[in-house]
Amino acid sequence: MEFDIFTISWLAALIFLGGFIDSIAGGGGLITLPAYILTGMPIHMALGSNKFSSFFGTAFSAFNFLRNKKVYLKAMPLSIGFALLGSFFGAYAVLLVDAEILRIILIVIVPIIAIFVLIKKDFGKEDKAHTLKTHVIVLGAAAAALVIGFYDGFFGPGTGTFLILIFTVFLRFDLVTANGNAKIINLSSNAGSLVTFIINGQVAWQLVIIAAVFGIAGNYLGSTLAIKIGAKIIKPLLIMVLAILLFSIIFT
C-alpha cells in the first residue's frame, strides 16, 4: 500500500495524541488503532502497525518512569511472567467463550469505576503502598497482571487504564507509580504479540517508523508531565479514557 503525505501527517498527529494520553492514563490504543484502520489498511496490518508504534512509545514512557524511580521494581519480574501467562490464556479463552459476555459486564462496570474515581477526592494523590507488606504487594501485582493480562488477550481495550486503577485502589500506590508499574507490564505483554505480527508480515513499514517517532514524542512528553504534575493531570485523563472506552464498547 502507498500513503500520501496528508494521510501520513494526520496519522502522525493522532499517534502523538494517543501516545500522550496513553503515557498518562492508558487507553491510547482507543485512538491509535482506529487511526491506522482509517488509512484503509487491512485490520491485521492495522493491529500489527499499531502494536509496533505503541511498543516503542511505551518503551520510552517506561524508561522515563524508571529513570525517575516511579516503578516498584520488586514486583515486576513475577508480574511480567503472570501478564504473559494471562494474555496467553485470554487469547485461548476468546476462542471458546463469546466476547459479548465481557462486553456487557464492562458496560456495567466502567461507569461505576468512573464515578468512583470522580467522587474520591484524594484518589491516587498519596503513595500508601508502604502500609502493605512486600510479599502482599508482589503477589497482588502478580495477580493483577494475570487478570489484566487475561483481559488483554481476551478483549483488550483499556488494559493500561485498568492496571493503573488496580495498582492505585488495591495496592495503594499513588497514580504516578501505579502508572509506571503498568507501563512495564504493558511493555512486556506487547513484546510477544509484536514479534508475531512482524513474523507474519503484518506491519506497514512505510508508515510505522514515522508513526513510532511521533508516538515516542507523545509518550515521553506525557510521562514527563505525569511525573511532574501527578494526580492533577492523571485523574481527569483517566476519567476521559474511561468515557471513551465505554463509548467504544457500546457503539463498536
Tab-separated table of C-alpha atoms in Angstrom:
chain	number	residue	atom	x	y	z
A	1	MET	CA	0.000	0.000	0.000
A	2	GLU	CA	1.048	3.587	-0.669
A	3	PHE	CA	0.137	6.551	1.541
A	4	ASP	CA	0.148	10.232	0.617
A	5	ILE	CA	1.673	12.982	2.732
A	6	PHE	CA	-1.743	14.092	4.012
A	7	THR	CA	-2.517	10.605	5.380
A	8	ILE	CA	0.912	10.345	6.970
A	9	SER	CA	0.501	13.791	8.576
A	10	TRP	CA	-2.853	13.226	10.259
A	11	LEU	CA	-1.848	9.711	11.295
A	12	ALA	CA	1.335	11.032	12.923
A	13	ALA	CA	-0.694	13.666	14.799
A	14	LEU	CA	-3.142	11.046	16.126
A	15	ILE	CA	-0.317	8.678	17.106
A	16	PHE	CA	1.291	11.545	19.038
A	17	LEU	CA	-2.023	12.289	20.794
A	18	GLY	CA	-2.644	8.611	21.557
A	19	GLY	CA	0.866	8.215	22.951
A	20	PHE	CA	0.490	11.340	25.074
A	21	ILE	CA	-2.779	10.109	26.603
A	22	ASP	CA	-1.562	6.526	26.996
A	23	SER	CA	1.529	7.585	28.941
A	24	ILE	CA	-0.652	9.474	31.432
A	25	ALA	CA	-3.784	7.361	31.821
A	26	GLY	CA	-3.530	4.359	29.498
A	27	GLY	CA	-6.046	3.703	26.735
A	28	GLY	CA	-4.057	5.302	23.922
A	29	GLY	CA	-4.945	2.408	21.644
A	30	LEU	CA	-8.534	3.661	21.630
A	31	ILE	CA	-7.182	6.500	19.471
A	32	THR	CA	-4.239	4.963	17.630
A	33	LEU	CA	-5.824	1.723	16.405
A	34	PRO	CA	-8.820	3.463	14.762
A	35	ALA	CA	-6.322	5.901	13.209
A	36	TYR	CA	-4.479	3.056	11.500
A	37	ILE	CA	-7.763	1.483	10.383
A	38	LEU	CA	-8.858	4.798	8.844
A	39	THR	CA	-5.845	4.703	6.498
A	40	GLY	CA	-7.610	1.838	4.710
A	41	MET	CA	-5.098	-0.880	5.565
A	42	PRO	CA	-6.382	-4.401	6.422
A	43	ILE	CA	-7.337	-4.914	10.084
A	44	HIS	CA	-4.500	-7.332	10.882
A	45	MET	CA	-1.940	-4.939	9.423
A	46	ALA	CA	-3.538	-2.096	11.397
A	47	LEU	CA	-3.200	-4.174	14.573
A	48	GLY	CA	0.435	-5.005	13.831
A	49	SER	CA	1.351	-1.454	12.869
A	50	ASN	CA	-0.358	-0.090	15.971
A	51	LYS	CA	1.487	-2.613	18.131
A	52	PHE	CA	4.815	-1.507	16.609
A	53	SER	CA	4.429	2.233	17.227
A	54	SER	CA	2.798	1.769	20.660
A	55	PHE	CA	5.548	-0.644	21.761
A	56	PHE	CA	8.322	1.872	21.165
A	57	GLY	CA	6.272	4.729	22.615
A	58	THR	CA	5.572	2.697	25.753
A	59	ALA	CA	9.257	1.745	25.979
A	60	PHE	CA	10.295	5.408	26.218
A	61	SER	CA	7.478	6.141	28.656
A	62	ALA	CA	8.515	3.175	30.822
A	63	PHE	CA	12.147	4.340	30.717
A	64	ASN	CA	11.062	7.783	31.907
A	65	PHE	CA	9.180	6.314	34.878
A	66	LEU	CA	12.105	4.005	35.682
A	67	ARG	CA	14.620	6.837	35.470
A	68	ASN	CA	12.555	8.843	37.937
A	69	LYS	CA	12.194	5.840	40.285
A	70	LYS	CA	8.430	5.632	39.795
A	71	VAL	CA	8.311	1.837	39.430
A	72	TYR	CA	8.084	-0.749	42.228
A	73	LEU	CA	10.822	-2.988	40.836
A	74	LYS	CA	10.448	-5.809	43.375
A	75	ALA	CA	7.051	-6.714	41.916
A	76	MET	CA	7.963	-6.537	38.250
A	77	PRO	CA	9.666	-9.901	37.440
A	78	LEU	CA	6.764	-12.024	38.712
A	79	SER	CA	4.162	-9.606	37.321
A	80	ILE	CA	5.708	-9.710	33.842
A	81	GLY	CA	5.576	-13.503	33.807
A	82	PHE	CA	1.977	-13.580	35.006
A	83	ALA	CA	0.939	-10.945	32.455
A	84	LEU	CA	2.309	-13.110	29.649
A	85	LEU	CA	0.584	-16.170	31.103
A	86	GLY	CA	-2.706	-14.312	31.457
A	87	SER	CA	-2.634	-12.961	27.901
A	88	PHE	CA	-1.982	-16.469	26.562
A	89	PHE	CA	-4.994	-17.932	28.372
A	90	GLY	CA	-7.109	-14.913	27.465
A	91	ALA	CA	-6.380	-15.336	23.772
A	92	TYR	CA	-7.234	-19.029	24.072
A	93	ALA	CA	-10.440	-18.370	26.034
A	94	VAL	CA	-11.807	-15.937	23.451
A	95	LEU	CA	-11.896	-18.839	21.014
A	96	LEU	CA	-14.156	-20.757	23.389
A	97	VAL	CA	-16.318	-18.066	25.007
A	98	ASP	CA	-18.470	-15.353	23.444
A	99	ALA	CA	-16.699	-11.994	23.987
A	100	GLU	CA	-20.166	-10.374	24.132
A	101	ILE	CA	-20.412	-11.566	27.747
A	102	LEU	CA	-17.397	-9.489	28.772
A	103	ARG	CA	-18.677	-6.556	26.728
A	104	ILE	CA	-21.920	-6.496	28.734
A	105	ILE	CA	-20.017	-6.748	32.027
A	106	LEU	CA	-17.809	-3.803	31.037
A	107	ILE	CA	-20.819	-1.655	30.108
A	108	VAL	CA	-21.949	-2.048	33.733
A	109	ILE	CA	-18.553	-1.821	35.455
A	110	VAL	CA	-16.837	1.052	33.589
A	111	PRO	CA	-19.367	3.773	34.634
A	112	ILE	CA	-19.125	2.600	38.268
A	113	ILE	CA	-15.322	2.863	38.161
A	114	ALA	CA	-15.513	6.333	36.568
A	115	ILE	CA	-17.927	7.585	39.251
A	116	PHE	CA	-15.685	6.160	41.992
A	117	VAL	CA	-12.595	7.933	40.595
A	118	LEU	CA	-14.570	11.149	40.138
A	119	ILE	CA	-16.052	11.398	43.653
A	120	LYS	CA	-12.990	10.192	45.585
A	121	LYS	CA	-11.184	13.498	46.093
A	122	ASP	CA	-7.846	12.060	47.275
A	123	PHE	CA	-7.720	9.277	44.676
A	124	GLY	CA	-4.100	8.376	43.936
A	125	LYS	CA	-2.599	11.511	45.439
A	126	GLU	CA	-0.526	9.758	48.113
A	127	ASP	CA	1.601	6.632	47.939
A	128	LYS	CA	0.399	4.346	50.733
A	129	ALA	CA	1.936	1.135	49.409
A	130	HIS	CA	4.395	1.209	52.312
A	131	THR	CA	1.494	0.262	54.599
A	132	LEU	CA	1.411	-3.155	52.916
A	133	LYS	CA	3.997	-5.892	53.351
A	134	THR	CA	6.354	-6.540	50.451
A	135	HIS	CA	5.030	-10.034	49.723
A	136	VAL	CA	1.470	-8.688	49.652
A	137	ILE	CA	2.444	-6.116	47.010
A	138	VAL	CA	4.434	-8.640	44.946
A	139	LEU	CA	1.659	-11.242	44.963
A	140	GLY	CA	-1.047	-8.605	44.480
A	141	ALA	CA	0.787	-7.133	41.495
A	142	ALA	CA	1.229	-10.608	40.004
A	143	ALA	CA	-2.485	-11.333	40.461
A	144	ALA	CA	-3.358	-8.001	38.819
A	145	ALA	CA	-1.002	-8.752	35.918
A	146	LEU	CA	-2.576	-12.194	35.472
A	147	VAL	CA	-6.158	-10.876	35.476
A	148	ILE	CA	-5.488	-7.877	33.242
A	149	GLY	CA	-3.208	-9.946	31.015
A	150	PHE	CA	-6.135	-12.328	30.554
A	151	TYR	CA	-8.386	-9.361	29.766
A	152	ASP	CA	-5.826	-8.071	27.261
A	153	GLY	CA	-5.733	-11.398	25.452
A	154	PHE	CA	-9.490	-11.847	25.628
A	155	PHE	CA	-10.786	-8.346	24.863
A	156	GLY	CA	-8.061	-5.693	25.040
A	157	PRO	CA	-9.203	-2.048	25.127
A	158	GLY	CA	-8.075	-0.025	28.150
A	159	THR	CA	-5.622	-2.607	29.522
A	160	GLY	CA	-3.191	0.027	30.820
A	161	THR	CA	-6.010	2.031	32.380
A	162	PHE	CA	-7.305	-0.966	34.334
A	163	LEU	CA	-3.780	-1.766	35.526
A	164	ILE	CA	-3.336	1.794	36.810
A	165	LEU	CA	-6.664	1.565	38.662
A	166	ILE	CA	-5.805	-1.779	40.307
A	167	PHE	CA	-2.357	-0.615	41.402
A	168	THR	CA	-3.938	2.522	42.883
A	169	VAL	CA	-7.075	1.104	44.529
A	170	PHE	CA	-5.885	-2.272	45.798
A	171	LEU	CA	-2.122	-1.871	46.197
A	172	ARG	CA	-2.316	1.758	47.390
A	173	PHE	CA	0.256	3.268	45.038
A	174	ASP	CA	-0.061	6.889	44.022
A	175	LEU	CA	-1.214	7.396	40.437
A	176	VAL	CA	2.273	8.173	39.136
A	177	THR	CA	3.889	4.981	40.488
A	178	ALA	CA	0.823	2.938	39.525
A	179	ASN	CA	1.288	4.283	36.002
A	180	GLY	CA	4.978	3.371	35.970
A	181	ASN	CA	4.209	-0.180	37.113
A	182	ALA	CA	1.522	-0.512	34.439
A	183	LYS	CA	3.912	0.630	31.701
A	184	ILE	CA	6.476	-2.078	32.487
A	185	ILE	CA	3.833	-4.814	32.440
A	186	ASN	CA	2.239	-3.439	29.259
A	187	LEU	CA	5.594	-3.294	27.523
A	188	SER	CA	6.404	-6.913	28.273
A	189	SER	CA	2.996	-8.259	27.265
A	190	ASN	CA	3.141	-6.311	23.989
A	191	ALA	CA	6.549	-7.682	23.023
A	192	GLY	CA	5.376	-11.204	22.234
A	193	SER	CA	2.452	-10.132	20.087
A	194	LEU	CA	4.615	-7.615	18.190
A	195	VAL	CA	7.075	-10.353	17.234
A	196	THR	CA	4.146	-12.439	15.952
A	197	PHE	CA	2.858	-9.581	13.778
A	198	ILE	CA	6.334	-8.891	12.338
A	199	ILE	CA	6.983	-12.560	11.507
A	200	ASN	CA	3.651	-12.734	9.693
A	201	GLY	CA	4.314	-9.548	7.687
A	202	GLN	CA	1.516	-7.551	9.293
A	203	VAL	CA	3.384	-4.256	9.765
A	204	ALA	CA	3.169	-1.329	7.315
A	205	TRP	CA	6.849	-0.362	7.407
A	206	GLN	CA	6.349	2.707	5.194
A	207	LEU	CA	4.208	4.215	7.970
A	208	VAL	CA	5.296	2.792	11.303
A	209	ILE	CA	8.796	4.298	11.534
A	210	ILE	CA	7.416	7.843	11.259
A	211	ALA	CA	4.450	6.933	13.486
A	212	ALA	CA	6.771	5.417	16.101
A	213	VAL	CA	8.808	8.643	16.275
A	214	PHE	CA	5.652	10.662	16.966
A	215	GLY	CA	4.437	8.010	19.406
A	216	ILE	CA	7.707	8.211	21.298
A	217	ALA	CA	7.443	12.006	21.450
A	218	GLY	CA	3.864	11.837	22.754
A	219	ASN	CA	4.701	9.183	25.333
A	220	TYR	CA	7.798	10.977	26.561
A	221	LEU	CA	6.036	14.326	26.898
A	222	GLY	CA	3.012	12.758	28.600
A	223	SER	CA	5.047	10.694	31.057
A	224	THR	CA	7.167	13.742	31.929
A	225	LEU	CA	4.035	15.752	32.720
A	226	ALA	CA	2.572	12.836	34.715
A	227	ILE	CA	5.732	12.585	36.820
A	228	LYS	CA	5.879	16.356	37.440
A	229	ILE	CA	2.176	17.110	37.960
A	230	GLY	CA	0.898	13.757	39.245
A	231	ALA	CA	-2.745	13.120	40.097
A	232	LYS	CA	-3.863	16.571	38.908
A	233	ILE	CA	-3.319	15.569	35.280
A	234	ILE	CA	-3.706	11.785	35.560
A	235	LYS	CA	-7.114	11.722	37.268
A	236	PRO	CA	-9.080	13.831	34.718
A	237	LEU	CA	-7.466	11.994	31.791
A	238	LEU	CA	-8.277	8.684	33.483
A	239	ILE	CA	-11.964	9.645	33.590
A	240	MET	CA	-11.811	10.787	29.946
A	241	VAL	CA	-10.270	7.469	28.856
A	242	LEU	CA	-12.950	5.524	30.745
A	243	ALA	CA	-15.621	7.573	28.951
A	244	ILE	CA	-14.018	6.871	25.542
A	245	LEU	CA	-13.698	3.187	26.479
A	246	LEU	CA	-17.387	2.975	27.416
A	247	PHE	CA	-18.385	4.696	24.173
A	248	SER	CA	-16.245	2.322	22.092
A	249	ILE	CA	-17.640	-0.752	23.878
A	250	ILE	CA	-21.239	0.324	23.343
A	251	PHE	CA	-21.009	1.531	19.739
A	252	THR	CA	-18.478	-0.844	18.158
